[in-house]
Amino acid sequence: MTQGSNGALDPARDAADKKIWVTLTALPLMIRLEWPFHQSTSGADFWVLHGDVQLAASDGLHAPVAVNLSQTVREVMPSLEPKDAEAPVINALRKEVDRRQIEFLKSGKLLPVAFSSRHYDFRRQQWVFGKASDETMAEFVERKVYWETRLGPQQGEKKKVWIADPTEAQYLQTTPTHLLEVAARLVAAQGLLRIEGDYAEATQGLMNQAERFEKARLAAFEELEKKHAFERG
């Protein structure tokens, strides 16, 4: 079980470590963060949070990361506690995976990840990770519900998946309400989900499409591998 920032066992943090975070490029991830942030010991003016990004549904592939928070972004954050920092950190890591900047290996070296002003719009005072279209959101919802149902804590069991999650809305640059509307209009209408309040449950029709979701995952991983293989020469 994960320890909280005060050193005590933290069931909430342990549950967060097991949550499935799907990327826009179709990769399911599990992200473990070792709270709290601490100031860099190298003399540089930034804060560091260590973690590990695991590629779910793979044979132990992962990427140890050091999230480096710049002073500029630190000044706009209410605090460095998980309640304020967890969502943008998770989304910054997902965006780095989308950009193919993170390589997954069975035993990787620590990868520094910049958590900087490129993820924050100072004029509008909000996090920006790229605006998704309604069609992209609908596809994202399908993948989210499928992978959380298949790989979540109760693997394979019917479960309610939180669609109106503010972290997901931030990642897609929308609102929880709009994300839920998209799920109801473009996904539930096809009989793939059952919507109840802010949650959705996969139908058998969605779970029967495992081949489609696995094909998308493998294609995304192959593209990521090609990029890093090219860089290695």
Coordinates of C-alpha atoms in Angstrom, one line a residue:
M1 CA 0.0 0.0 0.0
T2 CA 1.2 3.5 -0.9
Q3 CA 2.4 5.9 1.8
G4 CA 0.9 9.4 2.0
S5 CA 3.0 12.6 2.4
N6 CA 3.0 12.2 6.2
G7 CA 4.4 8.6 6.0
A8 CA 1.1 6.9 6.9
L9 CA -0.4 4.2 4.8
D10 CA -2.9 5.8 2.4
P11 CA -5.6 3.6 0.8
A12 CA -6.7 6.5 -1.5
R13 CA -3.3 6.8 -2.9
D14 CA -3.1 3.0 -3.3
A15 CA -6.3 3.0 -5.3
A16 CA -5.1 5.9 -7.5
D17 CA -1.9 3.9 -8.3
K18 CA -4.1 1.1 -9.7
K19 CA -6.4 3.4 -11.8
I20 CA -6.2 3.1 -15.5
W21 CA -5.4 6.3 -17.4
V22 CA -6.0 6.0 -21.1
T23 CA -4.1 8.3 -23.6
L24 CA -5.4 9.9 -26.7
T25 CA -3.1 7.6 -28.6
A26 CA -5.0 4.5 -27.2
L27 CA -2.5 3.3 -24.6
P28 CA -3.8 2.3 -21.1
L29 CA -1.4 3.4 -18.3
M30 CA -1.0 3.0 -14.6
I31 CA 0.8 5.9 -13.0
R32 CA 2.3 5.6 -9.5
L33 CA 3.5 8.9 -8.0
E34 CA 5.8 9.1 -4.9
W35 CA 4.4 12.1 -3.1
P36 CA 5.4 14.7 -2.0
F37 CA 7.2 17.0 -4.3
H38 CA 10.7 18.0 -3.0
Q39 CA 13.1 20.7 -3.9
S40 CA 15.9 19.7 -6.3
T41 CA 19.1 18.8 -4.5
S42 CA 21.2 19.8 -7.6
G43 CA 20.9 23.5 -6.9
A44 CA 18.4 24.1 -9.7
D45 CA 15.3 26.1 -8.9
F46 CA 12.7 23.5 -9.4
W47 CA 10.7 20.8 -7.5
V48 CA 10.8 17.1 -8.2
L49 CA 8.3 14.3 -8.0
H50 CA 9.3 10.7 -8.7
G51 CA 7.0 8.2 -10.2
D52 CA 6.6 5.2 -12.5
V53 CA 4.4 5.0 -15.6
Q54 CA 3.4 1.4 -16.3
L55 CA 2.1 0.3 -19.7
A56 CA -0.9 -1.7 -18.8
A57 CA -1.7 -5.0 -20.6
S58 CA 2.0 -5.4 -21.3
D59 CA 4.7 -7.7 -20.0
G60 CA 6.0 -5.5 -17.3
L61 CA 7.0 -2.5 -19.5
H62 CA 7.3 0.8 -17.6
A63 CA 9.2 4.1 -17.4
P64 CA 10.6 5.5 -14.1
V65 CA 10.1 9.3 -14.2
A66 CA 11.2 12.4 -12.4
V67 CA 8.6 15.2 -12.9
N68 CA 10.5 18.5 -12.8
L69 CA 8.2 21.4 -11.8
S70 CA 9.4 24.8 -12.9
Q71 CA 9.4 27.8 -10.6
T72 CA 7.1 29.6 -13.1
V73 CA 4.4 26.9 -12.8
R74 CA 4.9 26.5 -9.1
E75 CA 3.8 30.1 -8.6
V76 CA 0.4 29.5 -10.2
M77 CA -0.4 26.3 -8.2
P78 CA -2.4 26.6 -5.0
S79 CA -0.2 23.9 -3.4
L80 CA 2.0 20.9 -4.3
E81 CA -0.3 18.5 -2.5
P82 CA -2.1 15.8 -4.5
K83 CA -5.5 17.5 -4.3
D84 CA -4.0 20.4 -6.4
A85 CA -1.2 18.8 -8.3
E86 CA -2.1 15.3 -9.1
A87 CA -4.4 16.0 -12.1
P88 CA -2.0 18.2 -14.1
V89 CA 0.9 15.9 -13.3
I90 CA -1.0 12.9 -14.6
N91 CA -2.1 14.8 -17.7
A92 CA 1.5 16.1 -18.3
L93 CA 2.7 12.5 -18.2
R94 CA 0.0 11.4 -20.5
K95 CA 0.8 14.2 -23.0
E96 CA 4.4 13.2 -23.0
V97 CA 3.3 9.6 -23.9
D98 CA 1.1 11.1 -26.7
R99 CA 4.1 13.0 -28.0
R100 CA 6.2 9.7 -27.8
Q101 CA 8.7 11.3 -25.4
I102 CA 8.5 8.4 -22.9
E103 CA 10.0 5.0 -23.7
F104 CA 8.7 1.9 -22.0
L105 CA 11.2 -0.8 -21.1
K106 CA 11.3 -3.8 -18.7
S107 CA 14.1 -1.9 -16.7
G108 CA 14.4 1.7 -17.7
K109 CA 16.6 4.5 -16.4
L110 CA 15.0 7.5 -14.7
L111 CA 13.6 9.9 -17.2
P112 CA 13.3 13.6 -16.4
V113 CA 9.9 15.0 -17.5
A114 CA 9.5 18.8 -17.7
F115 CA 6.3 20.0 -16.0
S116 CA 6.6 23.5 -17.3
S117 CA 4.7 26.5 -18.6
R118 CA 4.0 24.8 -21.9
H119 CA 1.2 23.1 -20.1
Y120 CA -0.3 26.3 -18.7
D121 CA -2.1 29.2 -20.4
F122 CA -1.2 32.2 -18.2
R123 CA -3.6 34.5 -20.1
R124 CA -6.6 32.3 -19.4
Q125 CA -5.2 30.9 -16.2
Q126 CA -5.8 27.3 -17.0
W127 CA -4.0 24.0 -17.8
V128 CA -3.9 23.2 -21.5
F129 CA -3.1 19.7 -22.9
G130 CA -4.8 20.1 -26.3
K131 CA -8.4 20.6 -27.3
A132 CA -10.1 17.3 -28.3
S133 CA -13.1 17.2 -30.8
D134 CA -16.3 15.5 -29.8
E135 CA -15.5 12.5 -32.0
T136 CA -12.1 12.2 -30.3
M137 CA -13.8 12.4 -26.8
A138 CA -16.3 9.7 -27.8
E139 CA -13.5 7.4 -28.9
F140 CA -11.6 8.2 -25.7
V141 CA -14.7 7.4 -23.5
E142 CA -15.1 4.0 -25.3
R143 CA -11.4 3.2 -24.6
K144 CA -11.6 4.5 -21.0
V145 CA -14.6 2.4 -20.1
Y146 CA -13.3 -0.7 -21.8
W147 CA -9.8 -0.6 -20.2
E148 CA -11.0 0.4 -16.8
T149 CA -13.6 -2.5 -16.9
R150 CA -11.0 -5.0 -18.1
L151 CA -7.9 -3.9 -16.1
G152 CA -9.3 -2.0 -13.1
P153 CA -9.2 -3.3 -9.5
Q154 CA -12.1 -5.7 -10.1
Q155 CA -10.8 -7.0 -13.4
G156 CA -13.4 -8.1 -15.9
E157 CA -16.3 -7.4 -13.5
K158 CA -19.1 -5.0 -14.4
K159 CA -18.3 -1.7 -12.8
K160 CA -19.2 1.9 -12.9
V161 CA -16.6 4.1 -14.6
W162 CA -16.5 7.8 -13.6
I163 CA -17.0 9.7 -16.8
A164 CA -17.3 13.2 -15.3
D165 CA -13.8 13.0 -13.9
P166 CA -12.3 16.5 -13.7
T167 CA -8.8 15.0 -14.5
E168 CA -10.1 13.5 -17.7
A169 CA -11.9 16.8 -18.7
Q170 CA -8.7 18.7 -18.1
Y171 CA -6.7 16.3 -20.3
L172 CA -9.3 16.8 -23.1
Q173 CA -9.6 20.5 -22.5
T174 CA -13.4 20.4 -21.9
T175 CA -15.7 20.3 -18.9
P176 CA -17.0 17.2 -17.0
T177 CA -20.5 18.1 -18.1
H178 CA -19.6 18.2 -21.8
L179 CA -17.7 15.0 -21.6
L180 CA -20.7 13.3 -20.1
E181 CA -22.9 14.7 -22.8
V182 CA -20.6 13.4 -25.5
A183 CA -20.6 9.9 -23.8
A184 CA -24.4 9.9 -23.8
R185 CA -24.9 11.2 -27.3
L186 CA -22.2 9.4 -29.3
V187 CA -21.4 6.3 -27.3
A188 CA -24.5 5.3 -25.2
A189 CA -26.7 5.9 -28.3
Q190 CA -24.8 3.0 -30.0
G191 CA -25.7 0.7 -27.2
L192 CA -22.1 0.5 -25.9
L193 CA -22.6 2.1 -22.5
R194 CA -25.3 2.5 -19.9
I195 CA -25.2 6.0 -18.4
E196 CA -26.2 6.5 -14.8
G197 CA -25.6 10.0 -13.3
D198 CA -21.9 10.8 -13.7
Y199 CA -20.9 7.2 -14.4
A200 CA -21.1 4.7 -17.2
E201 CA -21.1 0.9 -17.3
A202 CA -19.9 -1.1 -20.3
T203 CA -22.4 -3.2 -22.1
Q204 CA -21.5 -6.6 -23.5
G205 CA -21.4 -5.0 -26.9
L206 CA -18.5 -2.8 -25.8
M207 CA -16.6 -5.7 -24.2
N208 CA -17.1 -7.8 -27.2
Q209 CA -14.9 -5.3 -29.2
A210 CA -11.7 -6.3 -27.4
E211 CA -10.0 -7.0 -30.7
R212 CA -10.6 -3.4 -31.8
F213 CA -9.2 -1.9 -28.6
E214 CA -6.2 -4.2 -28.5
K215 CA -5.4 -3.5 -32.2
A216 CA -5.4 0.3 -31.4
R217 CA -3.1 -0.3 -28.4
L218 CA -0.6 -2.3 -30.3
A219 CA -0.6 0.2 -33.2
A220 CA 0.1 3.0 -30.8
F221 CA 2.9 1.1 -29.1
E222 CA 4.5 0.1 -32.4
E223 CA 4.6 3.8 -33.4
L224 CA 6.2 4.7 -30.1
E225 CA 8.7 1.9 -30.5
K226 CA 9.6 3.0 -34.0
K227 CA 10.3 6.6 -32.8
H228 CA 12.6 5.5 -30.0
A229 CA 14.3 2.9 -32.2
F230 CA 15.1 5.6 -34.8
E231 CA 16.5 7.8 -32.1
R232 CA 18.8 5.0 -30.8
G233 CA 20.0 4.6 -34.4

